[in-house]
Each structure stands twice: as structure tokens, then as C-alpha cells.
Short mmCIF file of C-alpha atoms in Angstrom, two decimals:
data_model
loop_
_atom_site.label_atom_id
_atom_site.label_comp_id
_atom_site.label_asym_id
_atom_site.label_seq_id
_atom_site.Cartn_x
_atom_site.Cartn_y
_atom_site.Cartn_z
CA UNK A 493 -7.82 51.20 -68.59
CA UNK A 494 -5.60 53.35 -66.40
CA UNK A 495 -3.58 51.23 -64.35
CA UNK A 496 -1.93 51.39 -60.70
CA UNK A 497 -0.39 48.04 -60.46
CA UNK A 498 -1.27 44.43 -61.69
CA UNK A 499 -0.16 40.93 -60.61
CA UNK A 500 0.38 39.24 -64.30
CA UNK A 501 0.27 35.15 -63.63
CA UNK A 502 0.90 35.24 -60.38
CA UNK A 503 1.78 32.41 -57.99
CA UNK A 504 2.89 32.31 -55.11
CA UNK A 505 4.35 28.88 -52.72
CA UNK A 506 5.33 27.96 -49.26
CA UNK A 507 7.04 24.50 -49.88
CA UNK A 508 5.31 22.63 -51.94
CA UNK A 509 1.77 24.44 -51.00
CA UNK A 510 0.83 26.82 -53.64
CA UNK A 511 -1.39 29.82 -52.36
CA UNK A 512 -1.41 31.65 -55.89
CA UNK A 513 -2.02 29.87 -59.18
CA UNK A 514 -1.42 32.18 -61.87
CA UNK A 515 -3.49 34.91 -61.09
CA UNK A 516 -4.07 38.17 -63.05
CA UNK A 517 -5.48 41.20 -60.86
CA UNK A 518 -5.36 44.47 -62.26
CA UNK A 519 -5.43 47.68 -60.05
CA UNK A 520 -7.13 50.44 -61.73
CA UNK A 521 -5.26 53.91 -60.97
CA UNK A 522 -7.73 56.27 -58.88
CA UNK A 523 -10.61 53.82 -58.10
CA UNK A 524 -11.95 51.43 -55.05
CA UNK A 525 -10.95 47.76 -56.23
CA UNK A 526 -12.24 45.07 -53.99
CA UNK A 527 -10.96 41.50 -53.37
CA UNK A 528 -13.67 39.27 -52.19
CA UNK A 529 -13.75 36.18 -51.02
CA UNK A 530 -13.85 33.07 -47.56
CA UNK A 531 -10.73 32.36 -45.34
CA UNK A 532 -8.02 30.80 -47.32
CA UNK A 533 -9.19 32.15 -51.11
CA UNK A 534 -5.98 34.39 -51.15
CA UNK A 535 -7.31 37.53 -50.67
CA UNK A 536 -4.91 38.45 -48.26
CA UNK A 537 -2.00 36.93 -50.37
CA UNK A 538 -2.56 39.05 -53.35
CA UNK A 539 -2.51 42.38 -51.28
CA UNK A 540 1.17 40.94 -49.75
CA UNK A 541 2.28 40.22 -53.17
CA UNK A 542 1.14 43.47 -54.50
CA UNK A 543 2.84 45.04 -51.27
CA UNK A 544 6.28 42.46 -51.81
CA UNK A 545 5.14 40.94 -48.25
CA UNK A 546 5.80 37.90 -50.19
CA UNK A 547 7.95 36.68 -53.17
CA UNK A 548 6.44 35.22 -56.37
CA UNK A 549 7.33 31.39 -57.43
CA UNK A 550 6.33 32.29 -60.70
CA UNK A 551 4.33 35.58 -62.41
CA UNK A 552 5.18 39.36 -61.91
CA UNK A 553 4.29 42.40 -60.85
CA UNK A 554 4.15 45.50 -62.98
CA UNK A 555 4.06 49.05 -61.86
CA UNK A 556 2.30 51.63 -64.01
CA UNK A 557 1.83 54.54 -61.54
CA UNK A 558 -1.44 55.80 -63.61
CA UNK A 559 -0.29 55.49 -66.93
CA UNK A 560 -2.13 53.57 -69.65
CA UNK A 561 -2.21 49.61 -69.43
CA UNK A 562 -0.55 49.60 -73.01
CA UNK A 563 1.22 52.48 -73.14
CA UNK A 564 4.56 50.58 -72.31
CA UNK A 565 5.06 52.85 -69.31
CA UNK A 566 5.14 50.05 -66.73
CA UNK A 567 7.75 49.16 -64.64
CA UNK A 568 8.27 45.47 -63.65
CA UNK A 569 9.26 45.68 -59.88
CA UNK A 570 9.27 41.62 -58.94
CA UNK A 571 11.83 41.84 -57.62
CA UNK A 572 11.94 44.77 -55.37
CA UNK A 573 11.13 44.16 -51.60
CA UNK A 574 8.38 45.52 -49.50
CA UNK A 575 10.57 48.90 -47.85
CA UNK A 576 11.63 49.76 -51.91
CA UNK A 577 7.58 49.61 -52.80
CA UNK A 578 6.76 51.11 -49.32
CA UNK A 579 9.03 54.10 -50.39
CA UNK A 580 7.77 54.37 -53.97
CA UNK A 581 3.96 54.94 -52.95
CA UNK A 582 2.37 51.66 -51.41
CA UNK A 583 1.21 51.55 -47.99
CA UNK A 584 -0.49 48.00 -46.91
CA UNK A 585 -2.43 47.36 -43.32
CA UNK A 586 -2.69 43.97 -42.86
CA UNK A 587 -5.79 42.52 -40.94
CA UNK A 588 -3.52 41.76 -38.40
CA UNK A 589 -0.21 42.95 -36.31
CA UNK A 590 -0.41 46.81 -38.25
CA UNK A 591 0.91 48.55 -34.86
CA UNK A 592 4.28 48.63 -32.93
CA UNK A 593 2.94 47.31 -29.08
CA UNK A 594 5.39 48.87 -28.08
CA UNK A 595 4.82 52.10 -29.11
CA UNK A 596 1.95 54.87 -27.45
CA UNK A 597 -0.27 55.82 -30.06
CA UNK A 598 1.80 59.58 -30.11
CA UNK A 599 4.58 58.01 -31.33
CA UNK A 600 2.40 56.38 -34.01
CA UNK A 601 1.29 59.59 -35.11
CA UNK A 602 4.88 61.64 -34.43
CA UNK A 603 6.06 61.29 -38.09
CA UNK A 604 2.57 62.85 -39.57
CA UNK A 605 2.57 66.62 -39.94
CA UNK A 606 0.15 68.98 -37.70
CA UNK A 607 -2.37 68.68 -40.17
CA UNK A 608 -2.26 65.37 -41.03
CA UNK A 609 -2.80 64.17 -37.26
CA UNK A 610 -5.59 66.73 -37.05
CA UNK A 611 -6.73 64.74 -39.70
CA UNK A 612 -6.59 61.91 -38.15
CA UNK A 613 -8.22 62.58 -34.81
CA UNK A 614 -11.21 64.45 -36.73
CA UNK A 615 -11.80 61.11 -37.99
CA UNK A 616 -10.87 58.54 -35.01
CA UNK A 617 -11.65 61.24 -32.08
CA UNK A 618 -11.44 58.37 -30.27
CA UNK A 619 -8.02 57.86 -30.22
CA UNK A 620 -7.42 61.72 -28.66
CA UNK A 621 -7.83 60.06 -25.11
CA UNK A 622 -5.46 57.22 -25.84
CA UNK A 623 -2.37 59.28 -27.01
CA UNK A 624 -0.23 58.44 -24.06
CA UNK A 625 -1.63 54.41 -24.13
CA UNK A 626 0.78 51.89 -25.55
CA UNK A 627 -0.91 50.47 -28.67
CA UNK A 628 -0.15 47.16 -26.95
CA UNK A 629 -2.87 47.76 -24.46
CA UNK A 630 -5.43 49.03 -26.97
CA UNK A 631 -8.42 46.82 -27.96
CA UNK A 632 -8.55 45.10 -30.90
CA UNK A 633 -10.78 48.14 -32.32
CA UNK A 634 -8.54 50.79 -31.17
CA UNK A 635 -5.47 49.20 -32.83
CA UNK A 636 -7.43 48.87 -36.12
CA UNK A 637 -8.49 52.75 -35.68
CA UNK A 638 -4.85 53.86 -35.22
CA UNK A 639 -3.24 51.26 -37.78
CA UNK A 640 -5.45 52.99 -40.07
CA UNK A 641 -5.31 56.55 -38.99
CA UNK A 642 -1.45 56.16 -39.70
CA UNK A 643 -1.92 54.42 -42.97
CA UNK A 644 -4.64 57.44 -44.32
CA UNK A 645 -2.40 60.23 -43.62
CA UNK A 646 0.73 59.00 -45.26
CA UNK A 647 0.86 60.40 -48.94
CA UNK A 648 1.24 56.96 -50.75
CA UNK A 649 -0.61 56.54 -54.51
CA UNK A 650 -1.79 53.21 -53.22
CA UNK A 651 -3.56 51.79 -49.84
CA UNK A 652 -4.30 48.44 -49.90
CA UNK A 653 -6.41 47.56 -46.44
CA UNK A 654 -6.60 44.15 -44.94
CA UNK A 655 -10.63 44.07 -43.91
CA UNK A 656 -10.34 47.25 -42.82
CA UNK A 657 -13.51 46.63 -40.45
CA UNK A 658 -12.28 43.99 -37.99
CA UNK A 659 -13.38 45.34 -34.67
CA UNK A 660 -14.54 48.49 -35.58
CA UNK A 661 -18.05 49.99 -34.58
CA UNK A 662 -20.86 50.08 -37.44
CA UNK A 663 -20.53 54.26 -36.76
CA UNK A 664 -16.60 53.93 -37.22
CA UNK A 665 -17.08 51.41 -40.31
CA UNK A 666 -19.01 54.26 -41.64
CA UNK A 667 -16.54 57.31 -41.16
CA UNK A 668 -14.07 55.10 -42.52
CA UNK A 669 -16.11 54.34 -45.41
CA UNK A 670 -16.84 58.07 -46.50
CA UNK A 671 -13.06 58.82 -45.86
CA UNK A 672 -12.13 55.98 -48.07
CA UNK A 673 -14.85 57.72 -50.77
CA UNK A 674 -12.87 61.11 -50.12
CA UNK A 675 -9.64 59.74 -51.09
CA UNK A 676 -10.27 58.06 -54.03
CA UNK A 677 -12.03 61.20 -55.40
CA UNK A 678 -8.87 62.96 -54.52
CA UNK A 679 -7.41 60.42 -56.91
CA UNK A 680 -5.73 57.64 -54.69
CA UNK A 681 -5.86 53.90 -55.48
CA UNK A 682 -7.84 52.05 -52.74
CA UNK A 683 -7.79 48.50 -52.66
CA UNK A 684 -9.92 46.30 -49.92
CA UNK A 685 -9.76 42.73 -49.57
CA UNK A 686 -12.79 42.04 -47.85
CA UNK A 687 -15.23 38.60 -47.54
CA UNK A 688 -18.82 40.86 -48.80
CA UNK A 689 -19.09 43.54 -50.38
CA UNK A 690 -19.16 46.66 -48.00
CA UNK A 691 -22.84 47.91 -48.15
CA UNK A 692 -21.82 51.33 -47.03
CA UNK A 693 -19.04 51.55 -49.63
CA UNK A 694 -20.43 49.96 -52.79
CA UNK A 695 -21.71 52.77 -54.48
CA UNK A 696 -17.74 53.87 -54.64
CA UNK A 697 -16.62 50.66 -55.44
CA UNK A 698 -15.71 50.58 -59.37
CA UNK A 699 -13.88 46.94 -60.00
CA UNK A 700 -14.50 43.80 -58.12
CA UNK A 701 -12.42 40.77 -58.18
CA UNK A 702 -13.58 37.32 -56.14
CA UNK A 703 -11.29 34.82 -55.71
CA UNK A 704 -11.18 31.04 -54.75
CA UNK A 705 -9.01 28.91 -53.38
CA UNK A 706 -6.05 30.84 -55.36
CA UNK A 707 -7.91 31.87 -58.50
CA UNK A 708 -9.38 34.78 -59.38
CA UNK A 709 -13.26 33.51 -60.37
CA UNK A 710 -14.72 36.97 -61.44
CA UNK A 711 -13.70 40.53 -62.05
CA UNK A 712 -15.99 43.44 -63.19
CA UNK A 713 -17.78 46.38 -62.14
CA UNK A 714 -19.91 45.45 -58.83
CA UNK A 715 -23.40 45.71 -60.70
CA UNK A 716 -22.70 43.38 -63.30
CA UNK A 717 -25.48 40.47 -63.58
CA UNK A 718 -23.58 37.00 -62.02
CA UNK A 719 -21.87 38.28 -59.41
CA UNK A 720 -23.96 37.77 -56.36
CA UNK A 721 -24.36 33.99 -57.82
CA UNK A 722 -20.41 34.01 -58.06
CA UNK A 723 -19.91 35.84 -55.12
CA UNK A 724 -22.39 32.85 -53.44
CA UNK A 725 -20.00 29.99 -53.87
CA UNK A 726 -17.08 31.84 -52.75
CA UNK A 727 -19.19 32.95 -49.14
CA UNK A 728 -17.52 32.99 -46.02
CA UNK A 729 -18.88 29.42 -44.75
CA UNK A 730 -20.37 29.16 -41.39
CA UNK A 731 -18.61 25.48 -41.23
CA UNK A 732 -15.32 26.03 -43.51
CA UNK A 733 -13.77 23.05 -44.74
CA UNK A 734 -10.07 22.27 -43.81
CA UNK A 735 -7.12 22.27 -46.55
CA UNK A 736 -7.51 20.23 -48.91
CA UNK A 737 -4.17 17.80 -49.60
CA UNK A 738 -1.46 20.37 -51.32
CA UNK A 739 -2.89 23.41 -51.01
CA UNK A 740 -2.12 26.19 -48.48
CA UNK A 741 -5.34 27.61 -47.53
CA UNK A 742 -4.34 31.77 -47.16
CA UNK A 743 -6.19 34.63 -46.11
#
């Protein structure tokens, strides 16, 4: 297997909680991956330790940048912080807080080129009427829209997406969906963390991992037989139980 990145025995601790324990999540290099997985299974926790939004207690993470899983070619970058990966290739939009309030949604875009904007209005026209806005003002939909807008046009090698579809109209979930389908043809790494399987995008999805309470449970290719059983016990709940005693329950 070609290879982006890969957390390799992972774990990850605030105090004595432990949100990771010991995970292994390979990234293939030019494919949709997709975390799945309730509230607190650490979906969100493996994107920010992919990212270096967090540090590891314990584990690594490896950089291959496309090259082959055993071809000695990857590069262990633990220990570099999030602005170091961010330059290197990764972007990350986290479900929540991905815009400067401050900011209008202009200044969001200022930094893209011409074309890259264009690009971005062609697919989230409905930002063109909210350049002057302060994204601090924006609905919750809008934000997501331009959080990802900026996040598509930057030329990273990897975008790893928060649930990308908080707030965001089924017609908007589905341009975002196809653009997501563009780009990984064009060869960039997409990774979703998500808590189902996106019906509009699983026929691009190529590697599935579902995790619970800080383990990865399952990973293989979205069609295999088991994983709508697995994918079952790991269901967003309608009633979610609280933490249990020790354990940090992360996104």
C-alpha cells in the first residue's frame, strides 16, 4: 500500500484520561479514508494527532508523502508541531472554530490566487453575497462553507475534514461531495471523520476505519461483509452514555 501518513500505536492523554490507546490508522496516499464512529470514539482525536493538534503520550507518527509503506522512505515527524505539518502539506478543518470571527469572509479568501477563489465561489456561490460579512456573524452553515472553501483551495497533499457536513444543506453536502471525488482523482489524500458513512460519497470512499471508545474496531474497504454489523455497535446513540471512570470521552 501507498501511504500518506499513519499513526503507529498511538495514544494520546489529558491527565490521567487516555483518549488514544495504541491505535494504528494508516492513510492511504491519493484515496478517501473515513473515520467512523459516536461522540467520544476519538475520531476527532486521531485527525488532531495526525494534524499535531495534539501531542502523543506514547506511539508515533510517520510521514511517507506517497511512497511505499516499506520502502523505508518515511519520515517520523512526532515531534513536529501543527504550523511545521501545516507547512509541509496538511491542512485540517476541525468540526468546530475553523474561521477567524474576526475576519470578513474577503480576507478569508485574500491569500488564494484569482483562480483559486473563482474556485471557490463556483462551488459555495453562496458565499459571493457575504464577502464583506464578518465570518463572526455568519451562520453556522456559512462558516462551515467558507472554512471549507479556504481549506479546498490551498495546495496541501492532505485534507483531513472534521464532519465536513455540520450545517450544511443536503444540495451543499452534495457539491461538496463531488468536489471531494474531484480531488482525490486529482490525486490528494482526503480523510473524513464522520459518525455514517456519507451515502453520497461512498462510492469514492476506498478505506474505512471505525473506532470505539479509543480503538480502532475495523478497517477495510467500505463493501467488505461485517462492517455495517461493526459499524452498528459503534452508532451514534440517540441516548449516549456518559464517561465511563478514567476515560476521556473525545470527539
Amino acid at each position: 500500500m501507498t501511504l500518506e501518513i499513519a499513526l503507529l500505536g498511538a495514544r494520546v492523554r489529558h491527565g490521567p484520561l487516555e483518549a488514544l490507546h495504541g491505535v494504528d490508522l494508516p492513510v492511504p496516499a491519493g484515496r478517501l479514508t473515513v473515520l467512523l464512529g459516536r461522540n467520544g470514539a476519538g475520531r476527532s482525536t486521531a485527525l488532531d494527532a495526525l494534524a499535531g493538534a495534539v501531542p502523543l503520550s506514547a506511539g508515533r507518527v510517520h510521514w511517507y508523502g506517497g511512497a511505499p509503506a516499506r520502502s523505508g522512505a518515511a519520515r517520523d515527524i512526532t515531534a513536529l508541531g501543527a504550523y511545521a505539518r501545516a507547512r509541509r502539506g496538511m491542512t485540517l478543518v476541525p468540526a468546530e472554530g475553523a474561521v477567524f470571527p474576526s475576519l470578513t469572509v474577503a480576507d478569508h479568501l485574500s491569500r488564494s490566487t484569482p483562480r483559486e477563489r473563482a474556485a471557490v465561489l463556483d462551488l459555495f456561490p453562496e458565499l459571493g453575497r457575504l464577502l464583506p460579512r464578518s465570518a463572526g456573524t455568519l451562520s453556522g452553515g456559512e462558516q462551515q462553507m467558507l472554512a471549507l472553501g479556504v481549506a479546498l483551495a490551498r495546495p496541501s497533499r492532505l485534507l483531513m475534514l472534521d464532519e465536513p457536513g455540520r450545517g450544511l444543506a443536503p444540495a451543499v453536502l452534495e457539491r461538496l461531495h463531488t468536489a471531494l471525488a474531484a480531488q482525490v482523482a486529482a490525486g490528494r489524500t482526503v480523510v473524513l471523520a464522520e459518525q455514517s458513512l456519507p451515502s453520497e460519497a461512498t462510492a469514492a470512499v476506498d478505506l474505512v476505519h471505525v473506532l470505539h471508545r479509543g480503538s480502532v474496531i475495523f478497517s477495510g474497504e467500505p463493501g467488505e461483509p461485517g462492517l455495517a454489523a461493526i459499524s452498528a455497535t459503534a452508532a451514534p446513540s440517540p441516548h449516549p452514555a456518559g464517561p465511563g471512570p478514567g476515560r476521556w470521552r473525545p470527539g
